[in-house]
mmCIF file of C-alpha atoms in Angstrom:
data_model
loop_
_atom_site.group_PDB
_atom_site.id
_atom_site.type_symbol
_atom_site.label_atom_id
_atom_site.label_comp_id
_atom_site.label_asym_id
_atom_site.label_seq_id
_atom_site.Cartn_x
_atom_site.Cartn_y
_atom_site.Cartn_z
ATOM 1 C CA UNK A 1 0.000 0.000 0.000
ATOM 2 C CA UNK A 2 1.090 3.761 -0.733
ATOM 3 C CA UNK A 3 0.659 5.707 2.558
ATOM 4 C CA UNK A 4 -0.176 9.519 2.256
ATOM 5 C CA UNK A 5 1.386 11.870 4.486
ATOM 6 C CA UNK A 6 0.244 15.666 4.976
ATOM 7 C CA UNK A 7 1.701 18.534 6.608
ATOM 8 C CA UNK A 8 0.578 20.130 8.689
ATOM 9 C CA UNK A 9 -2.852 18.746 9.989
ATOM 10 C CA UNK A 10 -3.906 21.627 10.619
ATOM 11 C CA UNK A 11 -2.829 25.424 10.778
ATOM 12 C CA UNK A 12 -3.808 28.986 11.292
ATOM 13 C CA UNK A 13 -3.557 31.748 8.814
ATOM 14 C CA UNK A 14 -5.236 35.035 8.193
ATOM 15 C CA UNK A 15 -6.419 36.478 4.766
ATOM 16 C CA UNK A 16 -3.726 37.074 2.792
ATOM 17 C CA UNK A 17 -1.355 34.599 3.892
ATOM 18 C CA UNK A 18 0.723 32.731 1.683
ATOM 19 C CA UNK A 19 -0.041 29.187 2.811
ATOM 20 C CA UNK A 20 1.951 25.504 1.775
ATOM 21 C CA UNK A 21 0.460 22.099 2.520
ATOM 22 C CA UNK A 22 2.737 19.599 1.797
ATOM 23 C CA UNK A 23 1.963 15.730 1.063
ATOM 24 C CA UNK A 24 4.744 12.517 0.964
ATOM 25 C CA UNK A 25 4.459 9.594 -0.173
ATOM 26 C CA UNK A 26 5.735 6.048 0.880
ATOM 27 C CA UNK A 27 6.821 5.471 -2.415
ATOM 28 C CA UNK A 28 7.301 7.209 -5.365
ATOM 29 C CA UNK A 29 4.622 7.957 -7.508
ATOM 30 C CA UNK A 30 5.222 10.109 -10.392
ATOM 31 C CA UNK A 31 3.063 13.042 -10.939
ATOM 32 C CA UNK A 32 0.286 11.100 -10.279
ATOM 33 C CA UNK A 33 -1.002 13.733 -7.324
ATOM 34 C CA UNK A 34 -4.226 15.095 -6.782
ATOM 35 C CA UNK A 35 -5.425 17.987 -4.792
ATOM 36 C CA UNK A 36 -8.896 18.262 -3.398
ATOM 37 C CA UNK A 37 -10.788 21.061 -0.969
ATOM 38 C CA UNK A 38 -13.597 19.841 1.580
ATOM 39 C CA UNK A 39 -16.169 22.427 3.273
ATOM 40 C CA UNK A 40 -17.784 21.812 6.426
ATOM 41 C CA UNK A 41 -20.742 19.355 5.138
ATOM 42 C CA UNK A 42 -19.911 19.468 1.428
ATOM 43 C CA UNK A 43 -18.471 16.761 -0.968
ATOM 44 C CA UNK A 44 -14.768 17.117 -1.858
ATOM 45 C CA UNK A 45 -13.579 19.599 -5.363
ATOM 46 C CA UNK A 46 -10.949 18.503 -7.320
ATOM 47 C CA UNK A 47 -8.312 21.525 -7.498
ATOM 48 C CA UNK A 48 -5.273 20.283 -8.829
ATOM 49 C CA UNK A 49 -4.212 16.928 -10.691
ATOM 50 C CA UNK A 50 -1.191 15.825 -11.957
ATOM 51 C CA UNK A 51 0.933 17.352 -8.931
ATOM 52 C CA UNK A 52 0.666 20.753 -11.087
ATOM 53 C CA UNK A 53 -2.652 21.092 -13.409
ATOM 54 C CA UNK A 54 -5.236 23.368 -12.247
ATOM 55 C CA UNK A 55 -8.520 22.128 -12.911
ATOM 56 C CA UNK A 56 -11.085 24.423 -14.720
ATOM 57 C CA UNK A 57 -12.560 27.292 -12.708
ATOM 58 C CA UNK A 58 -9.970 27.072 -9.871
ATOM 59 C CA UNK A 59 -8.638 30.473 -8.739
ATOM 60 C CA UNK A 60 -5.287 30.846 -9.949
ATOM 61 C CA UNK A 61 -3.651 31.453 -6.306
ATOM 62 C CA UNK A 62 -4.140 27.679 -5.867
ATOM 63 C CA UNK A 63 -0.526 26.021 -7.035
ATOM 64 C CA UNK A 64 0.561 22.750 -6.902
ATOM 65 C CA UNK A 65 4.441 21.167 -7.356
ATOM 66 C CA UNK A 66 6.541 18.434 -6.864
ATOM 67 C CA UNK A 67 7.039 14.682 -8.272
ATOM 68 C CA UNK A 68 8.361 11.566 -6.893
ATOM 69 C CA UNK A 69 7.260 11.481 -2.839
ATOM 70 C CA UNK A 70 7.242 15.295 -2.233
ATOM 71 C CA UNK A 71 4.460 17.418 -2.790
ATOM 72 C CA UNK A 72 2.927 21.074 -2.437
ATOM 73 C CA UNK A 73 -0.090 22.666 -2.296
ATOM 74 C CA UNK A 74 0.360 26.425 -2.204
ATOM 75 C CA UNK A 75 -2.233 29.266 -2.049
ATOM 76 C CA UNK A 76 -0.937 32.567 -3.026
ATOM 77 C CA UNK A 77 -3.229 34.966 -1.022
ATOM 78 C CA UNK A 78 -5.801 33.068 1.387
ATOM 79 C CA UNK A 79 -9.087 34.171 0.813
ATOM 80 C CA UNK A 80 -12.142 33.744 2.932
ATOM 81 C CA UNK A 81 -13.544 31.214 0.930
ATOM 82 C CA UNK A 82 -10.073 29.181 1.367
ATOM 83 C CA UNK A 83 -10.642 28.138 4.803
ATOM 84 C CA UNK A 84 -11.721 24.446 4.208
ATOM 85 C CA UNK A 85 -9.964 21.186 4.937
ATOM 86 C CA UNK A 86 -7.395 19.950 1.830
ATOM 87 C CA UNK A 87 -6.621 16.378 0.766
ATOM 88 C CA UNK A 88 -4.012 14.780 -0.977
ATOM 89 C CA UNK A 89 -4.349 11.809 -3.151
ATOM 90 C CA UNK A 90 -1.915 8.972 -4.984
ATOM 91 C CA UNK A 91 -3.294 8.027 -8.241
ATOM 92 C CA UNK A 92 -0.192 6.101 -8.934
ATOM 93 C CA UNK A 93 -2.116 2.348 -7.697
ATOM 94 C CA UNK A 94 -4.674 0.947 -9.593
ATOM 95 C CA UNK A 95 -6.269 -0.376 -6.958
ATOM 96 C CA UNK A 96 -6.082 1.793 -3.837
ATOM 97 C CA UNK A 97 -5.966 5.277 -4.842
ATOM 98 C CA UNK A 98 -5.328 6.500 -0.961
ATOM 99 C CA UNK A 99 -6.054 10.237 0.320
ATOM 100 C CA UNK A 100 -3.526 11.642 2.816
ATOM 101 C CA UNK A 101 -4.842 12.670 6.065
ATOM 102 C CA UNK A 102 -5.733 16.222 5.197
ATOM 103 C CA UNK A 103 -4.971 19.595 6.669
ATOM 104 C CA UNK A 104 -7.346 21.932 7.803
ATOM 105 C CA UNK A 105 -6.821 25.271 7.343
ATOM 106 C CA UNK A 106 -8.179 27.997 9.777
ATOM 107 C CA UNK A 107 -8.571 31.538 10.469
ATOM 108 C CA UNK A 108 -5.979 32.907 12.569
ATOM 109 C CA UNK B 1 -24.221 18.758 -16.888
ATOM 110 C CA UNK B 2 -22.525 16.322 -15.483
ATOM 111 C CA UNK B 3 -24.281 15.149 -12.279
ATOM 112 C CA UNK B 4 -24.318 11.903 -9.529
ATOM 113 C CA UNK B 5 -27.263 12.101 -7.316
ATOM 114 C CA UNK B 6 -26.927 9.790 -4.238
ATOM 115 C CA UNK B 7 -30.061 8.270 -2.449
ATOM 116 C CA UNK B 8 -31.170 9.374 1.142
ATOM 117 C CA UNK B 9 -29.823 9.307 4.510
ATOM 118 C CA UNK B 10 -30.386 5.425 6.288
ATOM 119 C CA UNK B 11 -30.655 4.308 9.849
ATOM 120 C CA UNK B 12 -29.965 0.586 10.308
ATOM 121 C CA UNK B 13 -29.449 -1.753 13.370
ATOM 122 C CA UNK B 14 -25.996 -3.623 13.428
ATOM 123 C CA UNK B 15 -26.392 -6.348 11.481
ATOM 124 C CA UNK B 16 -28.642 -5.450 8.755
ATOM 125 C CA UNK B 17 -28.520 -4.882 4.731
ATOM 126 C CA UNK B 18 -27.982 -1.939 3.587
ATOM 127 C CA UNK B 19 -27.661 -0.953 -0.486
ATOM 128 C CA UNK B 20 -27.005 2.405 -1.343
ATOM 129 C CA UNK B 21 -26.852 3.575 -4.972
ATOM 130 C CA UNK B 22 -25.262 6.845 -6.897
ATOM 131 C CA UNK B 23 -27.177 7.903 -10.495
ATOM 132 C CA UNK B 24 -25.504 9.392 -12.960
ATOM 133 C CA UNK B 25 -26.208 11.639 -15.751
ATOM 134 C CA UNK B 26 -25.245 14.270 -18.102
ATOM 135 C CA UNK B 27 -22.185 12.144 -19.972
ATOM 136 C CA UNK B 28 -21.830 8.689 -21.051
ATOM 137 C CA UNK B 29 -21.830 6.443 -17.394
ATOM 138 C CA UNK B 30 -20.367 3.723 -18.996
ATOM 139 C CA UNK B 31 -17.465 5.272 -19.772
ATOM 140 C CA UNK B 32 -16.432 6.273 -16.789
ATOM 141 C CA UNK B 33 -15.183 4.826 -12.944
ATOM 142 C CA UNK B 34 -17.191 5.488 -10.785
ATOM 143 C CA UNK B 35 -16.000 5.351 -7.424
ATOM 144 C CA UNK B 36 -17.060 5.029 -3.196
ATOM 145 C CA UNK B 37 -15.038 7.081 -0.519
ATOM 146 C CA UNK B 38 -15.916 6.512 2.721
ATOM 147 C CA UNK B 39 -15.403 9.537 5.462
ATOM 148 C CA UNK B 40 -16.270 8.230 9.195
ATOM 149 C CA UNK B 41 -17.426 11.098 11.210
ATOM 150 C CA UNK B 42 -14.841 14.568 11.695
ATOM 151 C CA UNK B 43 -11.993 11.820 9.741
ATOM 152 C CA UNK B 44 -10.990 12.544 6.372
ATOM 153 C CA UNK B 45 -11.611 10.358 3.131
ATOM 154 C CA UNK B 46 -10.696 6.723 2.637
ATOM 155 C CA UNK B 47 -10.495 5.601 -0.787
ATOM 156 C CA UNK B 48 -12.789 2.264 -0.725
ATOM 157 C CA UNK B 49 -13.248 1.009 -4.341
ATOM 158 C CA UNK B 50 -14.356 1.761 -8.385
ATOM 159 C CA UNK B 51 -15.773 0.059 -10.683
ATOM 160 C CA UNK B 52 -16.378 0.581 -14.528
ATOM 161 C CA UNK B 53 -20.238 0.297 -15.097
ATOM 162 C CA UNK B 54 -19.362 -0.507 -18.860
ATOM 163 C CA UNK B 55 -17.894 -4.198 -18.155
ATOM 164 C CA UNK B 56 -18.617 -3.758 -14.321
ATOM 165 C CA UNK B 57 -14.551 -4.598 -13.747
ATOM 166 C CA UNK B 58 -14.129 -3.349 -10.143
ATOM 167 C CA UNK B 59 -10.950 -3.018 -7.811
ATOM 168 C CA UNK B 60 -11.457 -2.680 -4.093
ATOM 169 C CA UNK B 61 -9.213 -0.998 -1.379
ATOM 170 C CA UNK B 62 -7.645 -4.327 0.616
ATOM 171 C CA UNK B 63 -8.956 -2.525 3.529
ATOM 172 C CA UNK B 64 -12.594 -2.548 2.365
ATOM 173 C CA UNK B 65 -12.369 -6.347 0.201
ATOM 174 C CA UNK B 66 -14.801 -8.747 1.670
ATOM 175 C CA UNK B 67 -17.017 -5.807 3.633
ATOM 176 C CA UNK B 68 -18.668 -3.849 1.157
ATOM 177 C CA UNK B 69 -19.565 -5.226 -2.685
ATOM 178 C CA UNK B 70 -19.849 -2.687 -4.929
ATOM 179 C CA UNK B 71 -22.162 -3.004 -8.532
ATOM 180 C CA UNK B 72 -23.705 -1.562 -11.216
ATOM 181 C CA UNK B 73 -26.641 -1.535 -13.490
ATOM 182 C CA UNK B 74 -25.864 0.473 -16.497
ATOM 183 C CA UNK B 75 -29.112 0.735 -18.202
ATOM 184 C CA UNK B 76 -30.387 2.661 -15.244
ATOM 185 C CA UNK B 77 -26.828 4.463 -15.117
ATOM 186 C CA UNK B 78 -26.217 3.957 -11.324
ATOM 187 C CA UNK B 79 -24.080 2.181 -9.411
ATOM 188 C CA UNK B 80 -24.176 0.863 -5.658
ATOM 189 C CA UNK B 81 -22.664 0.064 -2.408
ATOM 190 C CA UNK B 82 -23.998 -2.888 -0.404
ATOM 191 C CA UNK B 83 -23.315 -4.523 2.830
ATOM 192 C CA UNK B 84 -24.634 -7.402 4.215
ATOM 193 C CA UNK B 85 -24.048 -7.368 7.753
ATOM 194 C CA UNK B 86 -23.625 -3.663 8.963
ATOM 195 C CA UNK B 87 -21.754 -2.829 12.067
ATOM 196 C CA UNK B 88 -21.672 0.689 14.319
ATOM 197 C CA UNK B 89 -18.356 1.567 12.759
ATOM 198 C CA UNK B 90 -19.545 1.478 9.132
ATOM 199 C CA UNK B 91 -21.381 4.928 10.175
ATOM 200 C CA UNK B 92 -20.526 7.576 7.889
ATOM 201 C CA UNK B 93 -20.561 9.624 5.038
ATOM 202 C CA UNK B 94 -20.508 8.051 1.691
ATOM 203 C CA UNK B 95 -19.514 10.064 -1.466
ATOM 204 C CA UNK B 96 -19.846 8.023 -4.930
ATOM 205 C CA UNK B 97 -17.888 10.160 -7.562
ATOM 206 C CA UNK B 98 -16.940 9.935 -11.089
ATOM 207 C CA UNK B 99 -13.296 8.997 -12.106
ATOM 208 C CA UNK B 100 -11.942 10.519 -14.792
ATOM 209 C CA UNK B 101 -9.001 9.788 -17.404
ATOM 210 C CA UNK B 102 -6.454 11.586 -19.173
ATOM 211 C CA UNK B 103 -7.202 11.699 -22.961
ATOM 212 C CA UNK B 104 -3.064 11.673 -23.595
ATOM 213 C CA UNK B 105 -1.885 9.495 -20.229
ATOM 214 C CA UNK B 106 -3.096 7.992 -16.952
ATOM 215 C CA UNK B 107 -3.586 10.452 -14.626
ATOM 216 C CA UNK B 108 -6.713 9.479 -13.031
ATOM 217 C CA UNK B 109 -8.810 11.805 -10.891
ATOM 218 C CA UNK B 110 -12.558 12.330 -9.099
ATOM 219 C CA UNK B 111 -13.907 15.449 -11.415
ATOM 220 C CA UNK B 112 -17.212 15.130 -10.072
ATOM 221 C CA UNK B 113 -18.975 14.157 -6.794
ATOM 222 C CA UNK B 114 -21.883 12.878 -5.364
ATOM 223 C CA UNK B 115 -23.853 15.218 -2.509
ATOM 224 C CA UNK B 116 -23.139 11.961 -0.157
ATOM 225 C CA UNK B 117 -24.908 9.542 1.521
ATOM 226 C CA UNK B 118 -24.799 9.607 5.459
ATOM 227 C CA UNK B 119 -25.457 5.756 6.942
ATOM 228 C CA UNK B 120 -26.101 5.531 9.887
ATOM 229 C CA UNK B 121 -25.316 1.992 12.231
ATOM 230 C CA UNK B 122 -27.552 1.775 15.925
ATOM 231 C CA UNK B 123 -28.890 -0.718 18.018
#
């Protein structure tokens, strides 16, 4: 199995922060990374895939980098809307496609 | 549009069946994974299984073979989640979503989600 690490599980930031959420894996994986944002009571959205593609409709201040074990999620200016729990996600395996642990980000 | 519209909320005793189903529409379901994430109350998202309605091939997540079966009936375009015995710690959220695949290479990822299903396990 491909275990998902995140970093940190959670933090504090205030609008306007620049903000990195990083993500390792137990093995490599390629590019094959996925990014998603949870609300409070609301289904997951996809925001990045492939470690760096932004998926359509995504703010630009969402970023993604990295390859191999070591990932990034960055946010450029944290907006109010931002504050939501973020996921990572190997899509490496074909059969267990695992989610890191997530990181919640809050307001500071 | 592309949509997956999951059925109700459920309260079941331990021990119970329980199928739960996810209906797509708005692009071609066969065509397309569709797969279950499970997220347990204030935990995040475990990956539990897919399966490709076209030929109904499915892959499970070794930590969910052998407790959930997962199906499909594509001339209805919806796909399910079953359990035959449920237990208090299968309460959670359930989110069915659509996999998708690069045209040009195999980057695989859920483009669109299901509202959820919330099960709920109680003697």
């Amino acid at each position: 199995d491909i275990q998902m690490t995140q970093s940190p599980s959670s933090l504090s930031a205030s609008v306007g922060d620049r903000v990195t959420i990083t993500c390792r894996a137990s093995q490599s994986i390629s590019s094959y990374l996925n990014w998603y944002q949870q609300k409070p009571g609301k289904a997951p959205k996809l925001l990045i895939y492939a470690a760096s593609s932004l998926q359509s409709g995504v703010p630009s201040r969402f970023s993604g980098s990295g390859s191999g074990t070591d990932f990034t999620l960055t946010i450029s200016s944290l907006q109010p809307e931002d504050f939501a729990t973020y996921y990572c996600q190997q899509s490496y395996s074909t059969s267990d496609r695992t989610f890191g642990g997530g990181t919640k980000v809050e307001i500071k | 549009e592309v949509q997956l519209v999951q059925s109700g909320a459920e309260v079941k005793k331990p021990g119970e069946s329980l199928k739960i189903s996810c209906k797509g529409s708005g692009y071609s379901f066969t065509s397309y994974w569709i797969g279950w994430v499970r997220q347990m109350p204030g935990k995040g998202l475990e990956w539990m299984g897919i399966i490709y309605p076209g030929d109904s091939d499915t892959r499970y997540s070794p930590s969910f073979q052998g407790q959930v079966t997962i199906s499909a009936d594509k001339s209805i375009s919806t796909a399910y989640l079953q359990w035959s015995s449920l237990k208090a710690s299968d309460t959670a959220m359930y989110y069915c979503a659509r996999q998708y695949r690069g045209l040009w290479s195999p980057i695989y990822y859920f483009d669109y989600w299901g509202q959820g299903t919330l099960v709920t396990v109680s003697s």
